[in-house]
Short mmCIF file of C-alpha atoms in Angstrom, two decimals:
data_model
loop_
_atom_site.label_atom_id
_atom_site.label_comp_id
_atom_site.label_asym_id
_atom_site.label_seq_id
_atom_site.Cartn_x
_atom_site.Cartn_y
_atom_site.Cartn_z
CA MET A 175 -100.08 -103.67 69.48
CA LYS A 176 -96.69 -103.05 71.09
CA ARG A 177 -96.77 -99.63 72.71
CA ALA A 178 -93.88 -97.92 74.48
CA ILE A 179 -93.67 -94.77 76.53
CA PHE A 180 -90.53 -92.64 76.49
CA PRO A 181 -90.97 -90.48 79.60
CA GLY A 182 -88.96 -87.39 80.46
CA SER A 183 -89.09 -83.66 81.01
CA PHE A 184 -87.56 -82.91 77.58
CA ASP A 185 -86.49 -79.44 78.68
CA PRO A 186 -85.62 -79.32 75.83
CA ILE A 187 -85.56 -82.43 73.64
CA THR A 188 -81.96 -83.12 72.58
CA LEU A 189 -80.42 -84.97 69.67
CA GLY A 190 -79.83 -87.82 72.13
CA HIS A 191 -83.57 -88.05 72.84
CA TYR A 192 -84.29 -87.70 69.12
CA ASP A 193 -81.93 -90.58 68.31
CA ILE A 194 -83.54 -92.90 70.89
CA ILE A 195 -87.06 -92.09 69.64
CA LYS A 196 -86.09 -92.48 65.99
CA ARG A 197 -84.45 -95.87 66.62
CA SER A 198 -87.37 -97.10 68.72
CA ILE A 199 -89.88 -96.55 65.92
CA GLY A 200 -88.81 -99.84 64.31
CA LEU A 201 -89.25 -101.72 67.58
CA PHE A 202 -92.76 -100.63 68.55
CA ASP A 203 -96.11 -100.04 66.86
CA GLU A 204 -96.49 -96.78 68.77
CA VAL A 205 -94.00 -94.65 70.71
CA ILE A 206 -95.55 -92.24 73.19
CA VAL A 207 -93.21 -89.43 74.12
CA ALA A 208 -94.60 -88.50 77.52
CA ILE A 209 -93.65 -85.20 79.07
CA GLY A 210 -93.76 -85.62 82.83
CA ILE A 211 -95.11 -82.71 84.83
CA ASN A 212 -93.39 -82.04 88.14
CA ALA A 213 -94.79 -79.03 89.99
CA GLU A 214 -91.61 -78.74 92.07
CA LYS A 215 -89.32 -78.43 89.05
CA LYS A 216 -88.43 -75.13 87.38
CA TYR A 217 -88.42 -75.51 83.59
CA MET A 218 -86.65 -73.32 81.03
CA PHE A 219 -89.32 -74.03 78.41
CA SER A 220 -93.07 -74.15 78.97
CA LEU A 221 -94.98 -77.41 78.59
CA ASP A 222 -96.53 -76.10 75.36
CA GLU A 223 -93.09 -75.24 73.94
CA ARG A 224 -91.64 -78.64 74.86
CA GLN A 225 -94.61 -80.42 73.33
CA ARG A 226 -94.37 -78.32 70.16
CA PHE A 227 -90.61 -79.00 69.84
CA ILE A 228 -91.22 -82.76 69.91
CA GLU A 229 -94.31 -82.72 67.69
CA GLU A 230 -92.48 -80.64 65.09
CA ALA A 231 -89.42 -82.93 65.19
CA PHE A 232 -91.64 -85.96 64.49
CA LYS A 233 -94.37 -84.35 62.38
CA ASN A 234 -93.82 -86.88 59.58
CA GLU A 235 -93.77 -89.92 61.85
CA PRO A 236 -97.29 -91.25 62.54
CA LYS A 237 -96.05 -93.83 65.06
CA VAL A 238 -94.91 -91.09 67.47
CA LYS A 239 -97.48 -89.51 69.78
CA VAL A 240 -96.70 -86.70 72.26
CA VAL A 241 -98.61 -86.33 75.53
CA SER A 242 -98.09 -84.90 79.00
CA TYR A 243 -98.83 -86.66 82.26
CA GLU A 244 -98.59 -86.38 86.03
CA GLY A 245 -97.93 -89.09 88.56
CA LEU A 246 -96.26 -92.46 88.26
CA THR A 247 -95.18 -93.63 84.83
CA VAL A 248 -96.45 -97.15 85.54
CA ASP A 249 -99.90 -95.74 86.35
CA PHE A 250 -99.90 -93.99 82.98
CA CYS A 251 -98.90 -97.30 81.36
CA LEU A 252 -101.69 -99.24 83.05
CA LYS A 253 -104.34 -96.62 82.18
CA ASN A 254 -103.21 -96.43 78.53
CA ASN A 255 -102.40 -100.07 77.77
CA VAL A 256 -98.67 -99.41 77.38
CA GLN A 257 -96.49 -102.50 77.86
CA PHE A 258 -92.99 -100.99 77.67
CA ILE A 259 -91.05 -98.10 79.16
CA LEU A 260 -88.27 -96.93 76.88
CA ARG A 261 -85.11 -95.42 78.38
CA GLY A 262 -81.86 -94.22 76.87
CA LEU A 263 -78.52 -94.94 78.49
CA ARG A 264 -75.54 -92.60 78.00
CA ASN A 265 -73.11 -94.01 80.56
CA PRO A 266 -72.71 -96.44 83.48
CA ALA A 267 -74.17 -93.91 85.95
CA ASP A 268 -77.35 -93.72 83.86
CA PHE A 269 -77.56 -97.51 83.93
CA GLU A 270 -77.34 -97.74 87.72
CA PHE A 271 -79.96 -95.02 88.18
CA GLU A 272 -82.31 -96.42 85.53
CA LYS A 273 -81.90 -99.99 86.77
CA ALA A 274 -83.21 -99.04 90.21
CA ILE A 275 -86.21 -97.29 88.66
CA ALA A 276 -86.87 -100.26 86.33
CA HIS A 277 -86.85 -102.70 89.27
CA THR A 278 -89.22 -100.47 91.23
CA ASN A 279 -91.56 -100.10 88.26
CA ARG A 280 -91.54 -103.88 87.76
CA ASP A 281 -92.54 -104.33 91.42
CA LEU A 282 -95.44 -101.91 90.94
CA ALA A 283 -96.80 -103.23 87.62
CA PRO A 284 -96.11 -105.83 84.93
CA ILE A 285 -94.33 -103.29 82.71
CA GLU A 286 -91.01 -104.07 81.00
CA THR A 287 -88.30 -101.45 80.65
CA VAL A 288 -86.34 -101.47 77.40
CA PHE A 289 -82.93 -99.77 77.37
CA LEU A 290 -81.31 -98.36 74.25
CA LEU A 291 -77.73 -97.14 74.28
CA THR A 292 -77.32 -93.66 72.92
CA SER A 293 -75.23 -93.35 69.81
CA ALA A 294 -71.60 -92.42 70.40
CA ASP A 295 -71.99 -89.01 68.77
CA THR A 296 -74.84 -87.96 71.09
CA SER A 297 -73.88 -89.72 74.33
CA TYR A 298 -72.47 -86.55 75.91
CA ILE A 299 -75.61 -84.47 75.39
CA SER A 300 -78.07 -83.84 78.21
CA SER A 301 -80.89 -81.33 78.58
CA SER A 302 -79.10 -79.71 81.50
CA ILE A 303 -76.01 -79.13 79.34
CA VAL A 304 -78.19 -77.67 76.58
CA ARG A 305 -79.91 -75.33 79.05
CA ASP A 306 -76.54 -74.17 80.36
CA VAL A 307 -75.30 -73.47 76.82
CA ILE A 308 -78.51 -71.53 76.05
CA ARG A 309 -78.30 -69.52 79.31
CA ASN A 310 -74.74 -68.53 78.42
CA ASN A 311 -75.56 -67.60 74.81
CA GLY A 312 -73.57 -70.50 73.34
CA ASP A 313 -74.24 -72.33 70.10
CA TYR A 314 -76.72 -75.02 71.15
CA THR A 315 -77.90 -75.74 67.59
CA LYS A 316 -75.59 -78.78 67.29
CA LEU A 317 -77.20 -80.36 70.37
CA VAL A 318 -80.93 -80.23 69.56
CA PRO A 319 -83.30 -80.95 66.66
CA SER A 320 -84.02 -77.94 64.45
CA SER A 321 -87.50 -77.65 65.99
CA VAL A 322 -85.89 -76.37 69.21
CA ILE A 323 -83.88 -73.61 67.61
CA VAL A 324 -85.41 -70.36 68.81
CA LYS A 325 -85.11 -67.63 66.23
#
């Protein structure tokens, strides 16, 4: 079974994340969306909210599983028999950053990183931009799946 982890804070999940997950479903038998927990980071949405947003967005997709984890991503992979780390790339800066992490992960464990380019219409979206739009009462509904829209 080909299993991939798509790690991130997903604070909140964006249409860019959604696109990467949706496109990866055809590549893997299981896609684990793994919400990393970092005690030093201040989140806009609680862990429960972030998990609910993702689960709701993929409620009809049995190949997508949502979990949370602490520690190194490669340790999670080794403990859970995950062979691939999935990452989305929006721009050249993302590539340089992600390449360094992929090389480090490969040194730590026999885990392959698979990169997917974001689609052109979502490549500008990041969670930090979405949070800024929300904080300033802007229309963020075009940037996130409907599961994130707070009524």
